[in-house]
Amino acid sequence: LVCVCVYSSSIMEELDVPQMRREVESLQYQLAINREKSSITVTELVKWIEGCVCEDPFLNPELMRANPWVEKGKCVIL
Amino acid sequence: MAADSLSRLSKDPCENAASFMKPSGRQTSARWSHGSECKLCRFITDTGFIPSSLISLHPSNPHLFLIGAVERAARKAVQDTTLQEAVASITVVGRVQMKTRKTLRGHLAKIYAMHWGADANSKLCVSASQDGKLIVWDSITTNKVNAIPLKSSWVMTCAYAPSGNLVACGGLDNMCSIYNLKGKDGNVKVMRELAAHTGYLSCCRFLSDSEIITSSGDCTCVLWDIETGTQKTIFAGHQGDCMSLAVSPDFNFFISGACDFTAKLWDIREGQCRQTFGGHESDINAIGFFPNGNAVITGSDDATCKLYDLRADQELITYQDSGIMCGVTSLAPSLSGRLLLAGYDDFNVNIWDALKSERVGVLAGHDNRVSCIGVSADGMACCTGSWDSFLKIWN
């Protein structure tokens, strides 16, 4: 556990203590969030992606058969 | 920053603290002080709090920084696997080849931003160019549904409301202008001008027809009430220009990427920053949510993209290649998230296998920097916008 502060005295005058206080409070808040284990989150992320691949038009050529951006005939009706 | 990259100095400014300084050319002008001269140390000891503190070097002041090991320890504690381990048995996707299906011509200057409409059926998208125009395109017919002249041509961002009723844009005018596409008399007019930012508008995204979030060069993001034109919430915390933002699929959170090299996850209703992600070595220009809302992708001037896991609060992987030395300008995941499309300063879009971190395709066709990219709501097409003044539709 380390707390570090290093500064130059000429900079101290520019320090906005209320601002630093807000920053430290934000850090306390961020530190306190609940973190789940990677073994669960990463596995679930990978599973989710793999499950969606078949619905991904960029990866499933079947879904691109009816491609609205490809002209079907030589003429386009405007 | 690892502890071993720091050299320990001789005196401790405050009790129960060890002190380090990162080697830098400016080290000579920094010196110890303590007691009444040390406002920061007094604050720390007065509160009795030895903080986890800022992990990153304070970018605007290399002499002043706080380093905390506690947050790193908390992240390490849940890191019981890596993405590489989890995908070891998965094969890389095959080569992805896409063709330009349409070229949207009409802008007369660099295109800075584009955004697809949320309605998968309409295939409409909006683009913004420094020719001073916002154009709504029918991407299939390539017709211009609306060509909106802007008061200020220095536009940097545009957005399409999920309803399809409104579009927004902004830039060096420091304002976010909202336009009603479905006005009674058929003309598109400015509905609201959201002014309060003290820096350029880098990005904006609608939550609904009544709320929009903006990011700015003034280092803040703001949630606006469009009806009243007022700021509902100011999200402050970034130490550098905010360059990009993205809203979570459930509309409860948004993420911002900034020139302080970090990405922040914000709780929209609480108004707080929940998580901060570092690791990039330069400005983050582009940011996006993974389709399931549980991960974040960033693109940076350091030529890499990164994937961050929100639930485990970890950086998962970096998308980089020794052959890529230019900055990432824009990015978008495919519908499943398996592919990551990223636009670069070298005029190309690289397609990455997001799980295996390998390049599986390239979209080459623009004659200048690719400034923006988006995947349509149904995942069927990708649109790129460039400084060459054209938009291209690919699939």
Short mmCIF file of C-alpha atoms in Angstrom, two decimals:
data_model
loop_
_atom_site.label_atom_id
_atom_site.label_comp_id
_atom_site.label_asym_id
_atom_site.label_seq_id
_atom_site.Cartn_x
_atom_site.Cartn_y
_atom_site.Cartn_z
CA LEU A 1 0.00 0.00 0.00
CA VAL A 2 1.66 3.17 -1.12
CA CYS A 3 0.65 6.76 -0.95
CA VAL A 4 2.85 9.03 -2.92
CA CYS A 5 2.97 12.72 -3.28
CA VAL A 6 5.71 14.52 -5.00
CA TYR A 7 5.57 18.10 -5.94
CA SER A 8 7.59 21.19 -6.50
CA SER A 9 6.87 24.10 -4.18
CA SER A 10 6.24 26.44 -7.09
CA ILE A 11 3.45 24.12 -8.17
CA MET A 12 1.84 23.94 -4.72
CA GLU A 13 0.37 27.41 -5.10
CA GLU A 14 -1.46 26.22 -8.21
CA LEU A 15 -2.94 23.26 -6.40
CA ASP A 16 -6.66 23.35 -6.05
CA VAL A 17 -7.25 21.47 -2.81
CA PRO A 18 -11.04 21.13 -3.25
CA GLN A 19 -10.30 19.72 -6.69
CA MET A 20 -7.78 17.24 -5.25
CA ARG A 21 -10.33 16.29 -2.62
CA ARG A 22 -12.89 15.55 -5.35
CA GLU A 23 -10.34 13.50 -7.23
CA VAL A 24 -9.51 11.45 -4.14
CA GLU A 25 -13.22 10.93 -3.42
CA SER A 26 -13.75 9.73 -6.95
CA LEU A 27 -10.88 7.30 -6.52
CA GLN A 28 -12.36 5.99 -3.28
CA TYR A 29 -15.66 5.45 -5.09
CA GLN A 30 -13.95 3.70 -8.00
CA LEU A 31 -11.90 1.53 -5.67
CA ALA A 32 -15.06 0.36 -3.90
CA ILE A 33 -16.87 -1.04 -6.96
CA ASN A 34 -17.52 -4.73 -7.09
CA ARG A 35 -15.08 -6.64 -9.28
CA GLU A 36 -16.01 -10.06 -10.57
CA LYS A 37 -13.47 -12.76 -11.25
CA SER A 38 -12.02 -12.87 -14.76
CA SER A 39 -12.56 -16.60 -14.96
CA ILE A 40 -16.28 -15.84 -14.92
CA THR A 41 -16.45 -12.58 -16.86
CA VAL A 42 -14.04 -13.51 -19.63
CA THR A 43 -15.58 -16.94 -20.10
CA GLU A 44 -19.04 -15.40 -20.34
CA LEU A 45 -17.85 -12.72 -22.75
CA VAL A 46 -16.28 -15.30 -25.05
CA LYS A 47 -19.38 -17.48 -24.84
CA TRP A 48 -21.65 -14.53 -25.67
CA ILE A 49 -19.61 -13.62 -28.72
CA GLU A 50 -19.43 -17.17 -30.00
CA GLY A 51 -23.16 -17.50 -29.53
CA CYS A 52 -23.79 -14.40 -31.66
CA VAL A 53 -21.38 -15.19 -34.49
CA CYS A 54 -24.01 -17.10 -36.46
CA GLU A 55 -26.21 -13.99 -36.41
CA ASP A 56 -23.34 -11.72 -37.49
CA PRO A 57 -23.76 -10.88 -41.19
CA PHE A 58 -20.04 -10.21 -41.53
CA LEU A 59 -19.27 -13.75 -40.43
CA ASN A 60 -22.24 -15.71 -41.73
CA PRO A 61 -22.43 -15.56 -45.54
CA GLU A 62 -25.99 -16.97 -45.45
CA LEU A 63 -27.20 -13.74 -43.89
CA MET A 64 -25.61 -11.69 -46.66
CA ARG A 65 -27.36 -13.48 -49.51
CA ALA A 66 -30.07 -10.84 -49.57
CA ASN A 67 -27.70 -7.89 -49.53
CA PRO A 68 -29.73 -4.67 -49.87
CA TRP A 69 -26.67 -2.75 -51.06
CA VAL A 70 -26.04 -4.99 -54.04
CA GLU A 71 -28.02 -4.19 -57.16
CA LYS A 72 -30.01 -7.15 -58.34
CA GLY A 73 -30.45 -6.15 -61.94
CA LYS A 74 -28.75 -3.81 -64.36
CA CYS A 75 -31.33 -1.06 -63.91
CA VAL A 76 -32.20 0.67 -60.67
CA ILE A 77 -35.68 2.10 -60.26
CA LEU A 78 -35.34 5.48 -58.57
CA MET B 1 3.55 2.36 -13.64
CA ALA B 2 5.52 -0.39 -11.96
CA ALA B 3 7.20 0.32 -8.65
CA ASP B 4 10.52 -0.73 -10.07
CA SER B 5 10.45 2.12 -12.57
CA LEU B 6 10.53 4.56 -9.71
CA SER B 7 13.43 5.56 -7.55
CA ARG B 8 12.95 6.13 -3.89
CA LEU B 9 13.78 9.50 -2.45
CA SER B 10 15.20 9.98 0.96
CA LYS B 11 12.56 11.84 2.93
CA ASP B 12 8.91 11.00 3.40
CA PRO B 13 6.58 13.99 3.32
CA CYS B 14 3.90 12.35 5.38
CA GLU B 15 3.67 9.73 8.05
CA ASN B 16 3.07 6.10 7.12
CA ALA B 17 3.84 6.75 3.50
CA ALA B 18 6.65 5.71 1.28
CA SER B 19 7.61 8.09 -1.44
CA PHE B 20 8.81 7.59 -4.94
CA MET B 21 9.52 9.69 -7.93
CA LYS B 22 9.34 8.60 -11.53
CA PRO B 23 12.57 9.38 -13.32
CA SER B 24 12.06 12.24 -15.71
CA GLY B 25 13.99 15.10 -17.14
CA ARG B 26 12.12 17.49 -14.85
CA GLN B 27 13.06 15.71 -11.70
CA THR B 28 15.61 18.32 -10.73
CA SER B 29 13.02 21.01 -10.21
CA ALA B 30 10.95 18.94 -7.81
CA ARG B 31 11.88 18.87 -4.18
CA TRP B 32 10.45 17.71 -0.91
CA SER B 33 8.54 19.90 1.40
CA HIS B 34 6.30 19.02 4.28
CA GLY B 35 4.33 20.45 7.14
CA SER B 36 2.40 23.63 6.55
CA GLU B 37 3.84 24.11 3.07
CA CYS B 38 2.48 20.77 1.99
CA LYS B 39 -1.24 21.34 1.41
CA LEU B 40 -1.67 17.96 -0.16
CA CYS B 41 0.10 16.05 2.61
CA ARG B 42 -1.88 17.94 5.20
CA PHE B 43 -5.09 17.01 3.44
CA ILE B 44 -4.09 13.39 3.40
CA THR B 45 -3.07 13.27 7.03
CA ASP B 46 -6.03 15.40 8.20
CA THR B 47 -8.47 13.02 6.63
CA GLY B 48 -6.54 10.09 7.99
CA PHE B 49 -6.92 8.57 4.61
CA ILE B 50 -4.07 6.94 2.79
CA PRO B 51 -5.66 6.91 -0.63
CA SER B 52 -5.48 4.44 -3.43
CA SER B 53 -5.06 7.69 -5.28
CA LEU B 54 -4.36 8.48 -8.88
CA ILE B 55 -2.67 5.73 -10.77
CA SER B 56 -1.55 7.75 -13.71
CA LEU B 57 0.96 10.49 -13.96
CA HIS B 58 -0.90 13.79 -13.82
CA PRO B 59 -0.48 14.75 -17.47
CA SER B 60 -0.45 18.49 -16.97
CA ASN B 61 2.01 18.45 -14.14
CA PRO B 62 4.86 15.99 -14.31
CA HIS B 63 6.15 17.12 -10.93
CA LEU B 64 2.96 16.24 -9.16
CA PHE B 65 1.58 12.77 -9.11
CA LEU B 66 0.05 10.32 -6.74
CA ILE B 67 0.49 6.63 -7.22
CA GLY B 68 -1.62 3.99 -5.65
CA ALA B 69 -0.96 0.30 -5.41
CA VAL B 70 -4.31 -0.50 -3.87
CA GLU B 71 -6.32 -0.30 -7.04
CA ARG B 72 -3.78 -2.38 -8.93
CA ALA B 73 -4.00 -4.98 -6.15
CA ALA B 74 -7.80 -5.04 -6.38
CA ARG B 75 -7.61 -5.68 -10.13
CA LYS B 76 -4.93 -8.33 -9.72
CA ALA B 77 -7.03 -10.12 -7.10
CA VAL B 78 -9.76 -10.94 -9.62
CA GLN B 79 -7.45 -11.72 -12.51
CA ASP B 80 -7.57 -15.50 -12.42
CA THR B 81 -7.49 -15.91 -16.17
CA THR B 82 -6.59 -13.98 -19.29
CA LEU B 83 -8.42 -13.59 -22.59
CA GLN B 84 -5.57 -15.41 -24.32
CA GLU B 85 -6.05 -18.42 -22.06
CA ALA B 86 -9.82 -18.38 -22.53
CA VAL B 87 -9.57 -18.40 -26.34
CA ALA B 88 -6.61 -20.76 -26.69
CA SER B 89 -8.73 -23.43 -28.30
CA ILE B 90 -10.61 -21.06 -30.61
CA THR B 91 -9.39 -20.66 -34.16
CA VAL B 92 -8.94 -17.28 -35.79
CA VAL B 93 -11.78 -16.31 -38.12
CA GLY B 94 -11.08 -16.67 -41.81
CA ARG B 95 -9.99 -13.75 -43.92
CA VAL B 96 -12.75 -11.10 -44.04
CA GLN B 97 -13.12 -9.44 -47.42
CA MET B 98 -15.54 -6.63 -48.01
CA LYS B 99 -16.24 -4.62 -51.11
CA THR B 100 -17.31 -1.04 -51.48
CA ARG B 101 -20.99 -1.34 -52.39
CA LYS B 102 -21.81 2.37 -52.48
CA THR B 103 -19.90 5.63 -52.46
CA LEU B 104 -21.80 8.58 -51.03
CA ARG B 105 -20.65 11.66 -52.88
CA GLY B 106 -21.70 15.18 -52.12
CA HIS B 107 -19.57 16.65 -49.41
CA LEU B 108 -17.03 19.21 -50.58
CA ALA B 109 -14.54 18.97 -47.75
CA LYS B 110 -13.22 16.59 -45.09
CA ILE B 111 -15.80 14.40 -43.42
CA TYR B 112 -15.31 14.33 -39.67
CA ALA B 113 -18.16 12.18 -38.40
CA MET B 114 -20.94 9.82 -39.35
CA HIS B 115 -23.64 7.97 -37.44
CA TRP B 116 -26.11 5.30 -38.54
CA GLY B 117 -29.79 5.65 -37.76
CA ALA B 118 -30.99 3.18 -35.13
CA ASP B 119 -33.81 1.89 -37.30
CA ALA B 120 -32.40 -1.17 -39.03
CA ASN B 121 -34.95 -0.96 -41.82
CA SER B 122 -34.32 2.56 -43.02
CA LYS B 123 -30.57 2.28 -43.79
CA LEU B 124 -30.24 6.00 -43.19
CA CYS B 125 -27.10 7.62 -41.88
CA VAL B 126 -25.96 11.17 -41.15
CA SER B 127 -22.55 12.67 -41.90
CA ALA B 128 -20.86 15.94 -41.00
CA SER B 129 -18.25 17.73 -43.03
CA GLN B 130 -16.25 20.91 -42.70
CA ASP B 131 -17.94 22.09 -45.87
CA GLY B 132 -20.52 23.22 -43.33
CA LYS B 133 -23.14 20.60 -44.11
CA LEU B 134 -24.90 17.83 -42.29
CA ILE B 135 -26.23 15.30 -44.82
CA VAL B 136 -28.74 12.54 -44.10
CA TRP B 137 -28.23 9.79 -46.68
CA ASP B 138 -30.30 6.89 -47.86
CA SER B 139 -27.33 4.56 -48.05
CA ILE B 140 -29.01 2.19 -50.51
CA THR B 141 -30.06 4.68 -53.16
CA THR B 142 -27.25 7.12 -52.21
CA ASN B 143 -29.85 9.91 -52.26
CA LYS B 144 -29.52 12.83 -49.91
CA VAL B 145 -32.63 12.81 -47.77
CA ASN B 146 -31.63 16.08 -46.07
CA ALA B 147 -28.76 18.50 -46.69
CA ILE B 148 -28.62 20.80 -43.70
CA PRO B 149 -26.48 23.95 -43.87
CA LEU B 150 -24.72 24.68 -40.58
CA LYS B 151 -24.08 28.03 -38.93
CA SER B 152 -20.54 26.98 -38.12
CA SER B 153 -18.63 24.88 -40.64
CA TRP B 154 -16.11 23.70 -38.03
CA VAL B 155 -18.08 20.62 -37.19
CA MET B 156 -16.40 17.65 -35.47
CA THR B 157 -19.26 15.34 -34.59
CA CYS B 158 -22.79 14.36 -35.50
CA ALA B 159 -25.41 12.02 -34.10
CA TYR B 160 -28.73 10.48 -35.09
CA ALA B 161 -31.40 10.18 -32.40
CA PRO B 162 -32.69 6.63 -31.83
CA SER B 163 -36.17 7.81 -32.85
CA GLY B 164 -34.91 9.11 -36.18
CA ASN B 165 -36.58 12.47 -35.51
CA LEU B 166 -33.52 14.50 -34.58
CA VAL B 167 -29.88 14.91 -35.54
CA ALA B 168 -27.22 16.82 -33.66
CA CYS B 169 -23.81 18.25 -34.43
CA GLY B 170 -21.14 20.48 -32.98
CA GLY B 171 -17.48 21.39 -33.12
CA LEU B 172 -15.30 24.44 -32.68
CA ASP B 173 -18.34 26.56 -31.92
CA ASN B 174 -18.37 24.81 -28.50
CA MET B 175 -22.09 24.14 -28.98
CA CYS B 176 -24.28 21.17 -29.69
CA SER B 177 -26.98 22.08 -32.21
CA ILE B 178 -30.10 19.93 -32.38
CA TYR B 179 -32.05 19.77 -35.67
CA ASN B 180 -35.60 18.50 -36.08
CA LEU B 181 -35.87 16.39 -39.23
CA LYS B 182 -39.61 15.98 -38.91
CA GLY B 183 -40.70 19.60 -38.60
CA LYS B 184 -44.27 20.46 -39.57
CA ASP B 185 -43.49 22.45 -42.70
CA GLY B 186 -40.93 19.99 -43.96
CA ASN B 187 -37.97 22.29 -43.41
CA VAL B 188 -35.16 21.18 -41.19
CA LYS B 189 -34.49 23.84 -38.58
CA VAL B 190 -32.32 24.25 -35.52
CA MET B 191 -34.45 23.16 -32.60
CA ARG B 192 -32.03 23.94 -29.79
CA GLU B 193 -28.48 25.19 -29.35
CA LEU B 194 -26.86 23.68 -26.27
CA ALA B 195 -24.19 26.13 -25.17
CA ALA B 196 -22.16 25.95 -21.99
CA HIS B 197 -19.02 24.01 -22.87
CA THR B 198 -15.87 26.10 -22.76
CA GLY B 199 -14.12 23.92 -25.29
CA TYR B 200 -14.84 22.30 -28.65
CA LEU B 201 -17.54 19.68 -28.96
CA SER B 202 -15.80 16.40 -29.84
CA CYS B 203 -18.73 13.98 -29.69
CA CYS B 204 -22.44 13.77 -28.92
CA ARG B 205 -24.92 10.92 -28.52
CA PHE B 206 -28.68 11.01 -27.94
CA LEU B 207 -30.25 9.04 -25.09
CA SER B 208 -33.71 9.97 -26.42
CA ASP B 209 -35.40 12.92 -28.10
CA SER B 210 -35.18 14.79 -24.79
CA GLU B 211 -31.67 14.00 -23.60
CA ILE B 212 -28.23 14.10 -25.18
CA ILE B 213 -24.70 13.57 -23.86
CA THR B 214 -21.79 15.61 -25.15
CA SER B 215 -18.02 15.39 -24.71
CA SER B 216 -15.77 18.40 -24.99
CA GLY B 217 -12.26 19.76 -25.25
CA ASP B 218 -12.98 21.44 -21.90
CA CYS B 219 -12.36 17.99 -20.32
CA THR B 220 -15.98 17.44 -19.29
CA CYS B 221 -18.96 15.51 -20.57
CA VAL B 222 -22.46 16.85 -20.06
CA LEU B 223 -25.97 15.38 -19.95
CA TRP B 224 -28.40 17.94 -21.40
CA ASP B 225 -32.14 18.42 -21.21
CA ILE B 226 -32.88 19.27 -24.84
CA GLU B 227 -36.30 20.77 -24.08
CA THR B 228 -34.95 23.42 -21.72
CA GLY B 229 -31.47 23.60 -23.22
CA THR B 230 -29.90 23.21 -19.79
CA GLN B 231 -27.17 21.02 -18.33
CA LYS B 232 -28.60 18.24 -16.14
CA THR B 233 -25.30 16.72 -15.10
CA ILE B 234 -21.67 17.62 -15.61
CA PHE B 235 -19.27 14.68 -15.64
CA ALA B 236 -15.88 16.04 -14.60
CA GLY B 237 -12.78 14.02 -13.88
CA HIS B 238 -10.78 13.69 -17.08
CA GLN B 239 -7.48 15.56 -17.04
CA GLY B 240 -7.41 16.10 -20.78
CA ASP B 241 -9.69 16.92 -23.70
CA CYS B 242 -12.55 14.43 -23.99
CA MET B 243 -12.43 13.12 -27.54
CA SER B 244 -15.15 10.53 -27.83
CA LEU B 245 -18.08 8.96 -26.04
CA ALA B 246 -20.38 5.96 -26.39
CA VAL B 247 -23.62 5.03 -24.60
CA SER B 248 -24.20 1.55 -23.18
CA PRO B 249 -26.86 -0.62 -24.86
CA ASP B 250 -29.08 -0.29 -21.76
CA PHE B 251 -28.63 3.53 -21.71
CA ASN B 252 -27.58 3.49 -18.03
CA PHE B 253 -23.90 4.21 -18.59
CA PHE B 254 -21.63 5.96 -21.01
CA ILE B 255 -17.89 5.82 -21.60
CA SER B 256 -15.55 8.62 -22.56
CA GLY B 257 -12.05 8.55 -24.01
CA ALA B 258 -9.72 11.50 -23.49
CA CYS B 259 -6.33 13.07 -24.09
CA ASP B 260 -5.28 12.04 -20.59
CA PHE B 261 -4.89 8.56 -22.13
CA THR B 262 -7.72 7.12 -20.03
CA ALA B 263 -11.25 5.89 -20.64
CA LYS B 264 -13.90 6.47 -17.97
CA LEU B 265 -17.17 4.67 -17.36
CA TRP B 266 -19.87 6.99 -16.00
CA ASP B 267 -23.15 6.18 -14.29
CA ILE B 268 -25.56 8.54 -16.08
CA ARG B 269 -28.07 8.89 -13.22
CA GLU B 270 -25.55 8.91 -10.35
CA GLY B 271 -23.32 11.36 -12.20
CA GLN B 272 -20.21 9.54 -10.99
CA CYS B 273 -17.23 7.96 -12.64
CA ARG B 274 -17.38 4.25 -11.77
CA GLN B 275 -14.23 3.04 -13.42
CA THR B 276 -11.13 4.47 -15.08
CA PHE B 277 -9.08 2.48 -17.57
CA GLY B 278 -5.50 3.33 -18.40
CA GLY B 279 -2.82 1.61 -20.42
CA HIS B 280 -2.81 3.69 -23.57
CA GLU B 281 0.29 5.74 -24.24
CA SER B 282 -1.39 8.54 -26.08
CA ASP B 283 -4.73 10.28 -26.68
CA ILE B 284 -7.76 8.05 -26.96
CA ASN B 285 -9.61 9.19 -30.10
CA ALA B 286 -12.30 6.57 -30.37
CA ILE B 287 -14.33 4.52 -27.96
CA GLY B 288 -17.17 2.05 -28.19
CA PHE B 289 -19.17 -0.41 -26.16
CA PHE B 290 -19.04 -4.07 -26.91
CA PRO B 291 -22.49 -5.18 -28.15
CA ASN B 292 -23.35 -6.86 -24.82
CA GLY B 293 -22.41 -3.77 -22.81
CA ASN B 294 -19.86 -5.61 -20.64
CA ALA B 295 -16.70 -4.53 -22.39
CA VAL B 296 -15.25 -1.38 -23.85
CA ILE B 297 -13.00 -0.86 -26.86
CA THR B 298 -10.73 2.12 -27.29
CA GLY B 299 -8.60 3.40 -30.18
CA SER B 300 -5.62 5.67 -29.63
CA ASP B 301 -2.93 7.81 -31.22
CA ASP B 302 -0.52 5.18 -29.87
CA ALA B 303 -1.58 3.05 -32.87
CA THR B 304 -3.35 0.45 -30.75
CA CYS B 305 -6.86 -0.49 -29.79
CA LYS B 306 -7.61 -2.04 -26.41
CA LEU B 307 -10.39 -4.15 -24.98
CA TYR B 308 -11.39 -3.59 -21.34
CA ASP B 309 -13.58 -5.91 -19.26
CA LEU B 310 -16.03 -3.79 -17.22
CA ARG B 311 -17.11 -6.53 -14.81
CA ALA B 312 -13.59 -7.55 -13.79
CA ASP B 313 -12.22 -4.01 -14.20
CA GLN B 314 -9.32 -5.27 -16.35
CA GLU B 315 -7.55 -4.52 -19.57
CA LEU B 316 -8.02 -7.73 -21.58
CA ILE B 317 -6.02 -7.32 -24.74
CA THR B 318 -4.29 -4.89 -27.07
CA TYR B 319 -4.81 -4.91 -30.83
CA GLN B 320 -1.49 -3.92 -32.28
CA ASP B 321 0.89 -4.77 -35.06
CA SER B 322 4.47 -3.66 -35.56
CA GLY B 323 3.50 -2.68 -39.07
CA ILE B 324 0.94 -0.17 -37.85
CA MET B 325 2.50 3.04 -36.68
CA CYS B 326 -0.26 5.56 -37.14
CA GLY B 327 -3.07 6.58 -34.87
CA VAL B 328 -6.52 5.02 -34.65
CA THR B 329 -9.22 7.55 -35.51
CA SER B 330 -12.40 5.54 -35.20
CA LEU B 331 -13.75 2.10 -34.40
CA ALA B 332 -16.84 -0.06 -34.44
CA PRO B 333 -17.52 -3.65 -33.44
CA SER B 334 -19.45 -6.01 -35.69
CA LEU B 335 -22.87 -7.21 -34.50
CA SER B 336 -21.46 -10.13 -32.51
CA GLY B 337 -18.39 -8.28 -31.37
CA ARG B 338 -16.18 -10.94 -32.89
CA LEU B 339 -14.79 -8.43 -35.38
CA LEU B 340 -13.42 -5.02 -34.55
CA LEU B 341 -13.24 -2.54 -37.41
CA ALA B 342 -10.82 0.32 -36.79
CA GLY B 343 -10.02 3.32 -38.97
CA TYR B 344 -6.46 4.63 -39.06
CA ASP B 345 -4.53 7.70 -40.15
CA ASP B 346 -2.94 5.67 -42.98
CA PHE B 347 -6.23 5.78 -44.95
CA ASN B 348 -7.14 2.16 -44.14
CA VAL B 349 -9.55 0.29 -41.94
CA ASN B 350 -8.13 -2.80 -40.28
CA ILE B 351 -10.46 -5.62 -39.32
CA TRP B 352 -9.40 -7.49 -36.19
CA ASP B 353 -10.52 -10.82 -34.78
CA ALA B 354 -11.44 -9.36 -31.38
CA LEU B 355 -10.87 -12.63 -29.51
CA LYS B 356 -7.59 -13.72 -31.09
CA SER B 357 -6.20 -10.22 -31.61
CA GLU B 358 -5.17 -10.89 -35.19
CA ARG B 359 -5.75 -8.77 -38.26
CA VAL B 360 -8.13 -10.61 -40.58
CA GLY B 361 -8.92 -7.98 -43.17
CA VAL B 362 -8.33 -4.52 -44.56
CA LEU B 363 -10.70 -2.01 -46.14
CA ALA B 364 -8.61 0.03 -48.52
CA GLY B 365 -10.24 2.54 -50.79
CA HIS B 366 -10.07 5.98 -49.31
CA ASP B 367 -7.56 8.55 -50.52
CA ASN B 368 -7.16 10.18 -47.17
CA ARG B 369 -7.50 9.55 -43.45
CA VAL B 370 -10.52 7.48 -42.38
CA SER B 371 -12.09 9.76 -39.78
CA CYS B 372 -15.20 7.84 -38.84
CA ILE B 373 -16.70 4.41 -39.07
CA GLY B 374 -19.98 2.81 -38.09
CA VAL B 375 -21.69 -0.56 -38.40
CA SER B 376 -25.39 -0.43 -39.27
CA ALA B 377 -27.95 -1.41 -36.64
CA ASP B 378 -28.61 -4.78 -38.30
CA GLY B 379 -24.90 -5.44 -38.63
CA MET B 380 -25.15 -5.80 -42.38
CA ALA B 381 -22.96 -2.96 -43.52
CA CYS B 382 -20.09 -0.81 -42.44
CA CYS B 383 -19.85 2.87 -43.40
CA THR B 384 -16.55 4.73 -43.48
CA GLY B 385 -16.13 8.50 -43.77
CA SER B 386 -12.91 10.12 -44.83
CA TRP B 387 -11.01 13.35 -45.23
CA ASP B 388 -11.25 12.59 -48.96
CA SER B 389 -14.87 13.85 -48.68
CA PHE B 390 -16.50 10.51 -49.46
CA LEU B 391 -18.42 7.96 -47.45
CA LYS B 392 -18.25 4.35 -48.48
CA ILE B 393 -20.59 1.49 -47.63
CA TRP B 394 -18.89 -1.88 -47.34
CA ASN B 395 -19.96 -5.46 -46.80
#
